[in-house]
XYZ file of C-alpha atoms in Angstrom:
714
model
C 142.253 41.678 -48.070
C 141.132 44.500 -45.774
C 137.539 44.802 -44.638
C 135.953 48.243 -44.901
C 133.161 48.674 -42.384
C 131.368 51.963 -41.554
C 134.467 54.004 -42.241
C 134.749 57.493 -43.673
C 135.112 58.324 -47.356
C 138.667 59.459 -46.715
C 139.585 56.237 -44.917
C 138.170 54.390 -47.900
C 140.613 56.258 -50.144
C 143.474 55.372 -47.831
C 142.620 51.652 -47.716
C 141.967 51.543 -51.451
C 145.320 53.130 -52.203
C 147.137 50.730 -49.899
C 145.376 47.724 -51.381
C 146.234 48.706 -54.933
C 149.784 49.774 -54.226
C 148.973 53.315 -55.344
C 150.348 56.559 -53.982
C 148.659 57.939 -50.877
C 149.766 61.273 -49.472
C 150.389 61.485 -45.744
C 147.214 63.088 -44.439
C 146.071 61.588 -41.159
C 142.403 61.291 -42.006
C 141.822 58.725 -39.260
C 142.227 61.438 -36.631
C 139.264 63.385 -38.012
C 136.415 63.055 -35.559
C 133.246 61.680 -37.107
C 130.623 64.243 -36.206
C 126.934 63.357 -36.026
C 125.149 63.842 -39.314
C 122.226 65.649 -37.727
C 122.047 68.058 -34.808
C 118.724 68.442 -33.030
C 117.782 72.117 -32.971
C 116.010 71.714 -29.615
C 119.046 70.410 -27.760
C 121.929 72.066 -29.532
C 124.454 72.028 -26.716
C 124.448 71.589 -22.971
C 124.454 74.918 -21.170
C 123.176 76.897 -24.125
C 120.430 79.410 -23.426
C 117.704 79.577 -26.052
C 116.429 83.020 -27.017
C 114.085 81.935 -29.799
C 113.697 79.146 -32.298
C 116.618 80.408 -34.362
C 119.397 81.000 -31.868
C 120.942 80.219 -28.514
C 123.920 81.709 -26.702
C 126.279 79.708 -24.535
C 128.148 80.883 -21.482
C 131.288 80.221 -23.522
C 130.136 82.986 -25.926
C 129.446 80.516 -28.705
C 126.310 81.595 -30.554
C 124.487 78.702 -32.179
C 122.171 79.639 -35.026
C 119.737 77.144 -36.482
C 119.090 76.993 -40.213
C 115.658 75.381 -40.579
C 115.522 75.011 -44.356
C 117.219 72.028 -46.025
C 120.705 72.685 -47.402
C 121.192 71.355 -50.947
C 124.207 73.429 -51.902
C 122.406 76.763 -52.285
C 124.210 78.128 -49.220
C 121.158 78.554 -47.016
C 122.944 77.108 -43.985
C 125.380 80.014 -44.247
C 123.058 82.791 -45.448
C 120.334 82.318 -42.819
C 122.754 82.549 -39.872
C 124.412 85.592 -41.449
C 121.081 87.433 -41.359
C 120.492 86.528 -37.706
C 124.087 87.369 -36.762
C 123.871 90.747 -38.505
C 120.928 91.939 -36.429
C 122.423 90.378 -33.308
C 125.768 92.141 -33.856
C 127.460 88.809 -33.292
C 131.100 88.023 -33.847
C 130.949 85.662 -36.833
C 134.022 83.820 -35.552
C 131.948 82.780 -32.523
C 128.936 81.622 -34.542
C 128.160 77.948 -35.035
C 125.417 76.950 -37.453
C 123.407 73.752 -37.378
C 120.738 72.158 -39.524
C 117.349 72.210 -37.846
C 115.052 69.215 -37.964
C 111.426 69.394 -39.074
C 109.401 71.304 -36.490
C 106.236 72.928 -37.767
C 105.539 74.215 -34.282
C 108.418 76.693 -34.358
C 109.406 77.018 -38.029
C 107.406 77.972 -41.101
C 108.002 76.775 -44.670
C 110.817 74.294 -44.046
C 111.099 73.803 -47.778
C 113.931 74.269 -50.221
C 112.360 74.964 -53.595
C 111.151 77.779 -55.767
C 114.047 79.986 -54.653
C 111.726 81.063 -51.868
C 113.549 80.385 -48.602
C 115.329 83.734 -48.197
C 112.415 85.913 -49.411
C 110.110 84.104 -46.987
C 112.420 84.193 -43.966
C 114.315 87.475 -44.435
C 112.271 89.541 -41.991
C 111.704 86.644 -39.571
C 115.427 85.998 -39.314
C 116.207 89.664 -38.794
C 113.617 89.923 -36.027
C 115.029 86.832 -34.325
C 118.473 88.401 -34.134
C 117.191 91.849 -33.223
C 114.994 90.454 -30.443
C 117.921 88.658 -28.816
C 120.058 91.781 -29.135
C 117.325 93.865 -27.459
C 117.139 91.445 -24.509
C 120.917 91.417 -24.083
C 120.988 95.221 -24.023
C 118.160 95.317 -21.476
C 119.999 92.823 -19.276
C 123.166 94.932 -19.388
C 121.212 98.112 -18.634
C 119.686 96.503 -15.537
C 123.041 95.113 -14.424
C 124.813 98.478 -14.714
C 121.794 100.595 -13.778
C 122.095 102.745 -16.903
C 119.560 103.632 -19.643
C 119.438 101.061 -22.433
C 119.615 103.927 -24.943
C 123.208 104.594 -23.842
C 124.351 101.093 -24.765
C 125.691 99.801 -28.048
C 126.546 96.333 -29.338
C 129.485 95.114 -31.366
C 131.163 91.772 -32.067
C 129.200 89.849 -29.459
C 129.488 92.424 -26.687
C 127.308 95.083 -25.074
C 129.216 98.328 -24.518
C 128.661 101.383 -22.303
C 131.146 103.814 -23.736
C 130.543 106.492 -21.112
C 131.714 104.293 -18.245
C 133.881 101.962 -20.282
C 131.933 98.925 -19.130
C 131.450 95.942 -21.398
C 130.053 92.446 -21.179
C 130.030 89.531 -23.581
C 126.788 88.031 -24.770
C 127.682 84.845 -22.904
C 127.958 86.751 -19.621
C 124.546 88.355 -20.150
C 122.720 85.420 -21.722
C 121.135 83.919 -18.610
C 119.772 87.219 -17.307
C 118.602 88.253 -20.787
C 116.719 84.996 -21.329
C 114.543 85.691 -18.263
C 113.256 88.990 -19.656
C 110.031 89.347 -21.605
C 110.644 89.541 -25.324
C 109.200 92.610 -27.072
C 106.483 92.205 -29.695
C 108.165 94.764 -31.964
C 111.869 95.452 -32.423
C 113.753 98.005 -34.464
C 115.741 96.529 -37.341
C 119.016 97.893 -38.670
C 119.174 100.295 -41.552
C 120.705 98.468 -44.514
C 123.504 101.056 -44.707
C 124.695 99.867 -41.287
C 125.132 96.228 -42.305
C 128.582 94.884 -41.468
C 128.219 91.175 -42.234
C 125.482 91.045 -44.852
C 126.962 91.765 -48.260
C 130.387 90.390 -47.378
C 131.985 87.193 -48.696
C 131.651 84.421 -46.120
C 132.852 80.878 -46.687
C 130.226 78.146 -46.589
C 130.016 76.866 -43.029
C 130.327 73.231 -44.177
C 133.353 73.704 -46.435
C 135.864 72.196 -44.016
C 133.676 69.247 -43.115
C 132.979 68.502 -46.776
C 136.666 68.710 -47.696
C 137.700 66.446 -44.819
C 135.010 63.852 -45.432
C 132.841 64.368 -42.365
C 129.518 62.494 -42.520
C 127.153 65.268 -43.540
C 125.137 63.719 -46.330
C 122.291 61.231 -46.369
C 124.495 58.537 -47.891
C 126.819 58.928 -44.886
C 124.100 58.269 -42.347
C 124.406 55.017 -40.432
C 122.600 53.715 -37.377
C 123.684 50.597 -35.541
C 121.536 47.625 -36.509
C 119.992 49.141 -39.606
C 119.513 47.164 -42.805
C 120.084 48.276 -46.388
C 117.595 47.989 -49.232
C 117.737 48.369 -52.987
C 114.539 48.388 -54.971
C 113.709 47.042 -58.391
C 111.196 49.291 -60.076
C 109.583 48.593 -63.482
C 112.209 48.959 -66.186
C 109.872 50.920 -68.429
C 107.225 53.551 -67.786
C 103.862 51.895 -68.474
C 104.666 48.472 -67.004
C 103.293 46.920 -63.827
C 104.471 44.029 -61.679
C 103.106 40.608 -62.655
C 105.195 38.011 -60.757
C 108.385 37.723 -58.722
C 110.719 34.752 -58.238
C 113.013 35.737 -55.362
C 114.273 32.303 -54.310
C 117.792 32.755 -55.665
C 118.087 36.248 -54.196
C 116.942 35.173 -50.736
C 119.534 32.390 -50.658
C 122.461 34.760 -51.213
C 124.804 35.814 -48.366
C 123.694 38.732 -46.194
C 120.129 38.862 -47.504
C 117.446 39.235 -44.830
C 114.295 39.399 -46.947
C 112.729 40.243 -50.297
C 109.418 42.110 -50.103
C 106.988 43.602 -52.588
C 104.849 46.723 -52.264
C 102.865 48.754 -54.765
C 104.768 48.229 -58.037
C 108.198 47.540 -56.553
C 110.371 44.718 -55.223
C 112.787 45.473 -52.372
C 115.826 43.372 -51.504
C 116.884 43.875 -47.884
C 120.202 42.866 -46.385
C 123.271 43.729 -44.378
C 125.284 45.673 -46.974
C 124.585 47.537 -50.174
C 126.892 45.296 -52.206
C 125.230 42.098 -51.029
C 121.827 43.607 -51.703
C 122.849 44.786 -55.176
C 124.090 41.319 -56.148
C 120.862 39.758 -54.894
C 118.754 42.325 -56.719
C 120.465 41.310 -59.964
C 119.377 37.725 -59.265
C 115.652 38.536 -59.094
C 113.421 37.048 -61.782
C 110.559 39.453 -62.402
C 107.781 39.485 -64.983
C 105.900 42.648 -65.916
C 102.767 43.333 -67.884
C 101.608 46.369 -69.789
C 99.591 48.945 -67.828
C 99.795 51.903 -70.226
C 101.229 52.839 -73.609
C 104.986 52.295 -73.803
C 106.035 55.579 -75.353
C 109.174 56.154 -77.386
C 110.823 59.432 -78.332
C 109.536 58.977 -81.891
C 106.022 58.843 -80.450
C 106.625 62.089 -78.568
C 107.678 63.906 -81.722
C 104.527 62.712 -83.475
C 102.345 63.683 -80.498
C 103.907 67.142 -80.388
C 103.094 67.742 -84.054
C 99.514 66.506 -83.703
C 98.717 68.487 -80.569
C 100.418 71.655 -81.808
C 98.012 71.795 -84.749
C 94.937 70.001 -83.451
C 95.159 69.815 -79.673
C 92.499 71.213 -77.376
C 94.253 74.301 -76.060
C 93.626 76.092 -72.798
C 93.803 79.862 -73.240
C 96.116 81.314 -70.617
C 96.015 84.976 -71.668
C 94.409 86.941 -74.467
C 94.856 90.683 -75.041
C 93.363 92.676 -77.907
C 92.344 91.332 -81.327
C 95.119 88.912 -82.228
C 93.654 87.657 -85.506
C 93.138 91.174 -86.819
C 96.714 92.113 -85.933
C 98.131 89.173 -87.883
C 95.888 89.847 -90.881
C 97.115 93.436 -91.083
C 100.790 92.625 -90.440
C 103.489 93.706 -92.856
C 105.618 90.778 -91.750
C 104.954 87.568 -89.770
C 107.712 85.562 -88.071
C 107.112 82.007 -86.935
C 109.367 79.459 -85.218
C 109.171 76.291 -83.130
C 111.473 75.147 -80.343
C 111.658 71.793 -78.563
C 113.397 70.312 -75.540
C 113.693 66.705 -74.296
C 112.985 65.096 -70.946
C 115.918 65.543 -68.535
C 116.934 63.678 -65.362
C 117.953 65.736 -62.339
C 121.234 63.830 -61.892
C 122.289 65.163 -58.470
C 125.729 63.965 -57.400
C 124.200 62.135 -54.429
C 121.611 59.573 -55.588
C 118.312 59.262 -53.726
C 118.466 57.624 -50.299
C 116.567 57.689 -47.021
C 116.437 56.002 -43.626
C 113.206 54.933 -41.943
C 112.394 53.091 -38.756
C 108.689 52.366 -38.519
C 107.624 51.286 -35.029
C 104.212 50.839 -33.477
C 104.663 54.002 -31.407
C 106.171 56.237 -34.088
C 108.443 56.655 -37.089
C 111.988 57.965 -37.315
C 112.991 59.423 -40.688
C 116.489 60.640 -41.549
C 117.864 61.792 -44.878
C 118.100 64.332 -47.674
C 114.755 65.898 -48.523
C 113.805 69.322 -49.848
C 110.324 68.921 -48.357
C 110.529 67.357 -44.878
C 106.909 68.143 -44.020
C 105.730 66.416 -47.194
C 107.880 63.418 -46.282
C 106.204 63.193 -42.886
C 102.701 63.624 -44.316
C 103.173 60.906 -46.938
C 104.640 58.467 -44.429
C 101.742 59.131 -42.069
C 99.356 58.097 -44.850
C 100.982 54.739 -45.529
C 101.688 53.820 -41.905
C 98.535 55.143 -40.266
C 100.709 56.762 -37.604
C 99.860 60.313 -36.552
C 102.205 62.972 -38.005
C 103.131 64.260 -34.547
C 104.658 60.841 -33.822
C 106.899 61.017 -36.891
C 110.280 62.769 -36.638
C 112.224 64.001 -39.648
C 115.920 64.761 -39.368
C 117.385 66.571 -42.379
C 120.879 65.798 -43.629
C 122.846 67.950 -46.020
C 122.040 67.030 -49.598
C 124.377 66.367 -52.473
C 122.253 68.291 -54.937
C 118.546 68.244 -55.585
C 117.537 70.557 -58.447
C 113.905 69.798 -57.628
C 114.246 66.000 -57.491
C 114.120 65.915 -53.697
C 110.881 67.877 -53.665
C 109.295 64.476 -54.291
C 108.889 62.006 -51.441
C 108.874 58.714 -53.352
C 112.212 57.558 -51.940
C 111.069 58.413 -48.399
C 107.847 56.475 -48.922
C 109.864 53.498 -50.178
C 111.987 53.468 -47.027
C 108.875 53.566 -44.846
C 107.199 50.777 -46.801
C 110.226 48.507 -46.498
C 110.813 49.240 -42.798
C 107.164 48.534 -42.044
C 107.248 45.234 -43.946
C 110.496 43.878 -42.457
C 109.865 45.418 -39.014
C 113.380 46.882 -38.789
C 115.260 50.124 -39.381
C 116.092 50.328 -43.086
C 118.048 52.634 -45.347
C 116.933 52.622 -48.980
C 119.721 53.499 -51.424
C 119.320 54.180 -55.142
C 122.097 53.351 -57.582
C 123.009 55.857 -60.278
C 121.046 53.761 -62.768
C 118.035 53.814 -60.444
C 118.363 57.565 -60.140
C 118.504 58.161 -63.876
C 115.889 55.637 -65.018
C 113.361 55.653 -62.193
C 113.171 59.295 -61.376
C 110.921 62.222 -62.190
C 112.121 64.140 -65.229
C 112.008 67.667 -66.592
C 108.991 67.571 -68.951
C 109.594 67.515 -72.690
C 107.983 70.577 -74.319
C 107.495 72.099 -77.767
C 106.704 75.793 -78.306
C 105.381 77.609 -81.339
C 105.884 81.364 -81.462
C 104.401 83.794 -83.948
C 104.991 87.544 -84.195
C 103.312 90.203 -86.311
C 105.204 93.390 -87.271
C 103.828 96.523 -88.860
C 105.653 98.520 -91.564
C 107.747 100.395 -88.993
C 108.944 97.180 -87.326
C 106.695 97.548 -84.283
C 105.525 94.318 -82.657
C 101.725 94.464 -82.964
C 100.854 90.787 -82.441
C 102.280 87.863 -80.501
C 101.245 84.208 -80.166
C 102.674 81.412 -78.064
C 101.435 77.844 -77.840
C 103.113 75.344 -75.538
C 102.620 71.587 -75.791
C 103.997 69.739 -72.787
C 104.353 66.178 -71.554
C 102.931 66.167 -68.020
C 103.987 69.781 -67.634
C 100.677 71.285 -66.535
C 100.748 74.836 -67.842
C 103.851 74.889 -70.047
C 103.747 78.697 -70.323
C 104.215 81.643 -68.001
C 101.520 83.790 -69.542
C 102.138 86.887 -67.448
C 105.890 87.065 -67.978
C 107.540 89.451 -70.448
C 106.625 90.289 -73.218
C 103.024 90.153 -71.938
C 101.873 93.657 -71.154
C 104.022 95.148 -73.905
C 102.092 93.898 -76.960
C 98.625 95.195 -77.840
C 97.445 91.892 -79.287
C 98.614 88.722 -77.596
C 97.473 85.114 -77.280
C 99.126 82.505 -75.052
C 97.691 78.996 -74.716
C 98.833 75.503 -73.851
C 98.071 71.844 -74.579
C 98.829 68.971 -72.229
C 99.702 65.353 -73.043
C 99.338 62.817 -70.226
C 102.292 60.467 -70.393
C 103.181 57.466 -68.196
C 106.673 58.960 -67.903
C 106.836 60.644 -64.515
C 107.796 64.308 -64.437
C 108.399 66.881 -61.743
C 110.031 70.226 -60.967
C 113.488 70.612 -62.502
C 115.600 73.636 -61.611
C 113.600 76.728 -62.647
C 110.521 74.692 -63.646
C 109.098 75.480 -67.101
C 111.178 78.663 -67.429
C 114.370 76.609 -67.797
C 113.404 76.055 -71.451
C 110.694 78.656 -72.018
C 113.217 81.460 -71.443
C 115.549 79.969 -74.046
C 112.779 79.614 -76.620
C 111.245 83.038 -75.983
C 114.531 84.940 -75.894
C 115.814 83.168 -79.014
C 112.587 84.006 -80.800
C 112.703 87.671 -79.758
C 116.126 87.868 -81.394
C 114.587 86.526 -84.596
C 111.835 89.132 -84.370
C 114.343 91.924 -83.694
C 116.314 90.928 -86.776
C 113.149 90.878 -88.893
C 112.281 94.345 -87.557
C 115.781 95.604 -88.396
C 116.486 96.496 -84.767
C 119.292 95.853 -82.313
C 118.258 93.001 -79.949
C 118.861 95.044 -76.788
C 117.155 98.151 -78.174
C 114.206 96.002 -79.272
C 113.690 94.612 -75.775
C 114.001 98.060 -74.207
C 111.417 99.356 -76.665
C 108.978 96.669 -75.513
C 109.706 97.352 -71.855
C 109.134 101.083 -72.312
C 105.780 100.231 -73.864
C 104.908 98.061 -70.829
C 105.922 100.926 -68.541
C 104.246 103.863 -70.252
C 101.162 102.263 -71.831
C 100.779 98.737 -70.413
C 98.357 96.317 -71.998
C 96.228 94.892 -69.205
C 98.117 93.396 -66.233
C 101.894 93.688 -65.995
C 103.008 91.223 -63.340
C 106.730 91.833 -63.467
C 108.679 94.891 -62.360
C 109.467 96.760 -65.561
C 112.044 99.058 -63.976
C 113.976 96.164 -62.460
C 114.058 94.388 -65.822
C 115.171 97.542 -67.635
C 117.945 97.977 -65.079
C 119.485 94.541 -65.663
C 119.157 94.918 -69.449
C 121.089 98.178 -69.345
C 123.657 96.863 -66.860
C 124.400 93.758 -68.945
C 124.753 95.871 -72.089
C 127.067 98.292 -70.300
C 129.249 95.682 -68.574
C 129.632 93.676 -71.801
C 130.377 96.741 -73.920
C 127.507 95.551 -76.105
C 128.104 95.722 -79.848
C 131.507 97.361 -79.571
C 133.959 94.449 -79.369
C 135.818 93.503 -82.519
C 136.018 89.812 -83.328
C 133.506 88.949 -80.582
C 129.992 87.763 -81.408
C 127.533 88.681 -78.685
C 124.116 87.244 -77.861
C 121.619 88.769 -75.459
C 118.994 87.283 -73.141
C 116.955 88.531 -70.184
C 114.428 86.804 -67.976
C 112.303 87.214 -64.867
C 111.700 84.235 -62.603
C 111.379 83.527 -58.892
C 110.960 87.252 -58.194
C 114.405 88.099 -59.630
C 115.752 89.520 -62.898
C 118.798 88.319 -64.809
C 120.216 89.574 -68.110
C 123.087 87.786 -69.813
C 125.408 88.382 -72.726
C 127.120 85.375 -74.265
C 130.376 86.032 -76.129
C 131.647 83.717 -78.860
C 134.922 83.952 -80.733
C 136.045 81.941 -83.741
C 138.988 79.623 -83.129
C 140.319 77.495 -85.983
C 137.128 78.176 -87.862
C 134.859 77.027 -85.016
C 132.715 79.104 -82.654
C 133.829 78.914 -79.009
C 131.864 80.365 -76.092
C 134.439 82.307 -74.084
C 132.481 84.541 -71.730
C 129.074 85.121 -70.186
C 128.365 88.482 -68.558
C 125.450 88.363 -66.123
C 123.588 91.275 -64.545
C 121.480 90.155 -61.589
C 118.810 91.882 -59.537
C 117.985 89.659 -56.566
C 117.599 92.488 -54.090
C 120.048 92.684 -51.175
C 122.878 90.183 -51.590
C 123.418 88.412 -48.275
C 126.630 86.505 -49.003
C 128.687 87.714 -51.933
C 130.604 84.444 -52.154
C 127.558 82.193 -52.085
C 125.589 84.437 -54.422
C 128.358 84.488 -57.009
C 128.480 80.701 -56.955
C 124.711 80.466 -57.322
C 124.758 82.642 -60.425
C 127.797 80.970 -61.955
C 126.402 77.536 -61.191
C 123.056 78.455 -62.726
C 124.714 79.742 -65.893
C 126.865 76.637 -66.274
C 123.900 74.349 -65.541
C 121.799 76.172 -68.121
C 124.508 76.093 -70.773
C 125.477 72.471 -70.170
C 121.969 71.090 -70.426
C 121.128 73.295 -73.400
C 124.154 71.974 -75.262
C 124.220 68.333 -74.226
C 121.366 67.225 -71.940
C 119.195 64.557 -73.572
C 116.950 61.748 -72.342
C 115.383 59.529 -74.980
C 113.048 56.547 -74.650
C 112.401 53.278 -76.447
C 109.178 51.453 -75.568
C 108.926 53.308 -72.283
C 112.501 52.607 -71.162
C 115.175 55.338 -70.936
C 118.074 54.897 -73.346
C 120.459 56.745 -71.029
C 121.089 54.869 -67.778
C 124.334 56.385 -66.446
C 126.780 59.192 -67.114
C 128.552 57.210 -69.811
C 125.460 57.794 -71.940
C 124.234 61.090 -70.555
C 126.515 63.942 -71.644
C 127.315 66.716 -69.167
C 129.294 69.876 -69.768
C 133.024 69.403 -69.132
C 135.420 71.632 -67.261
C 137.248 72.780 -70.400
C 133.913 73.791 -71.966
C 132.883 76.150 -69.184
C 133.251 79.840 -70.104
C 134.281 82.656 -67.812
C 131.199 83.977 -66.020
C 131.388 87.640 -65.011
C 128.663 88.529 -62.482
C 127.348 91.975 -61.546
C 124.651 92.617 -58.935
C 122.196 95.515 -58.992
C 122.380 97.351 -55.684
C 118.840 98.643 -55.179
C 118.398 97.942 -51.453
C 115.146 95.994 -51.753
C 114.512 92.868 -49.694
C 116.123 89.731 -51.155
C 114.348 87.828 -53.896
C 115.136 84.360 -55.314
C 118.617 83.385 -56.497
C 118.948 79.586 -56.643
C 117.233 79.350 -60.027
C 116.900 82.681 -61.924
C 120.370 82.606 -63.520
C 119.686 79.337 -65.348
C 116.794 80.247 -67.709
C 118.525 83.010 -69.731
C 121.793 81.129 -70.268
C 120.912 78.953 -73.264
C 119.512 81.835 -75.294
C 122.508 84.093 -74.590
C 124.687 81.415 -76.144
C 122.309 80.520 -78.995
C 121.924 84.160 -80.015
C 125.689 84.633 -79.997
C 126.035 81.437 -82.025
C 123.710 82.889 -84.649
C 125.763 86.079 -84.811
C 128.887 83.992 -85.418
C 127.466 81.419 -87.848
C 124.151 82.829 -89.158
C 122.530 79.543 -88.118
C 119.705 79.264 -85.575
C 119.633 76.689 -82.794
C 115.968 75.979 -82.184
C 116.064 72.634 -80.385
C 117.886 71.279 -77.383
C 120.290 69.706 -76.974
C 122.301 71.819 -79.395
C 124.675 68.918 -80.011
C 121.904 67.178 -81.987
C 121.325 70.189 -84.233
C 122.893 70.117 -87.684
C 124.364 73.583 -87.179
C 126.210 72.372 -84.075
C 127.646 69.193 -85.580
C 131.420 69.011 -85.538
C 131.783 71.782 -82.962
C 131.975 69.558 -79.881
């Protein structure tokens, strides 16, 4: 038997293959250097000269650019440096990018969430690169005794074409760093961009493919202990008693400790700790109602009709409009709770000492992690360091800090460095879920098919405001009422990719198709009619850009050849979220008597596209994520406990079920807006509306696989 100890993932594969007698191809993984998981942005490399918080230039001409925001697969560690390198006129082949640690003194908004990183940092990043470029030019001008206006920059060099002189950035870096930085710098005209807008491979691709330790689960520090935590097995239970004698007696176990409502088993390896955790004898008692999915359905019905609603927006005389209507359309839509299910389960390292705290791991909100740990340890935030690893997915789950807090609690109790690791079952049953929501829509049409009244009520489970009252079609309907009702549930919820809009867009866009059909109008023409109304005679505030939405509607219709394909059933959807606009057309064909989704055409307005490659993957990933969860995603409960505990019970979309996704970007030259989330919300409705065209059956609830109309299709 071979012992595997602190080896790489690839070495694990090699040993496993040898042990089982399986085939192992002759790659020499053992020669791959194990790089540090985290690089400190303040001491990037010896000999480097720092120009500002975002970049340094070495005498070897290597330009190191720091990406301060956490990387969770959205490509920020590539996109941020591209923006800096563009204004710097750097040679991308000489650029090295590193993940910055938490430093509120030099960085702002070190958060990955809300698709807000690029919109927030776009101008800051450009100025960082432009400032360094200005200093390098000034240094060259002084060295050659020529006017700075005569100099140009290109591929990491300053050039004086008149004399033929040139110097690399590395040669000029020391002199340039001693100059006073200007308060204002001139930025490039977008038409002069050479790097931005190109396709650039993710800077971590090679390290990911070769198994370098980039992720939180890879992190290891000599002498650290491992901990697994037993949380209540149902939402609404609290800890009553713990018998840990058997667990403590098992090999490799250092301690068993309790804190808040949890029991932590601490030991020398995750496997030893897991076995000991299974040996715990724990009693719980009821602290709140133990809700089941059947209870949620009953609560939805009660609150929809009798709940105390909070009015979110009211325009005109809604009741009068419905009384005078020639036709009224009404429909309800419902979605379940959903786990985030990132590929990498939650984990975090903490070392709580008397003089400070060291935190290392995957978090979307490093400042929140530090703040929460400061509260429980009583240690000042400035004495707490947070190093950010790359993250194997987040989708909003790592906006929470519960797993960081757990690591700090355990480290403080056992007085040692500890890494808390969640199993997949922990991740799926003890997490924070996408809230379950039910919507009721009502529309009033006059004799000509004009939408004269619109109502939306949302009932959510711990969702806060389950509507987006100022999104389309608000502003385009004379008489409109949007309200919401909240149910407080013991089931914990939190942001899930494109919070609220991930289902609201599906429900709204499916309903608008029903209204268009009742009005006898083409779905695309109907939406354009509403948008023209919002543009020419808006009703109160219009808080979305009508022209940008019209543009993606028309582009999607054009690129899909809307309504003109024989044997293809098309469904339309458009949505605004996170400052961006996405329209999608789903295309279904009948194969052996069954509807099959073959294509999705997406038109996207996210402003200037920084990295074509990364942006395409963001849109395609969002579409697939939206479709997969709309079709299959389901989390049900029995007496407060989740029924689905691992991927054998939680259905995900499969490779052979993924359609072709054809992406088109609007080129309008405006500053970048969000992209990590906006492609997800419209996806489900594009498919559902196409499904109706093909089958004449509506899909009003998610997951589709539970709908009668969808039975037998998958």
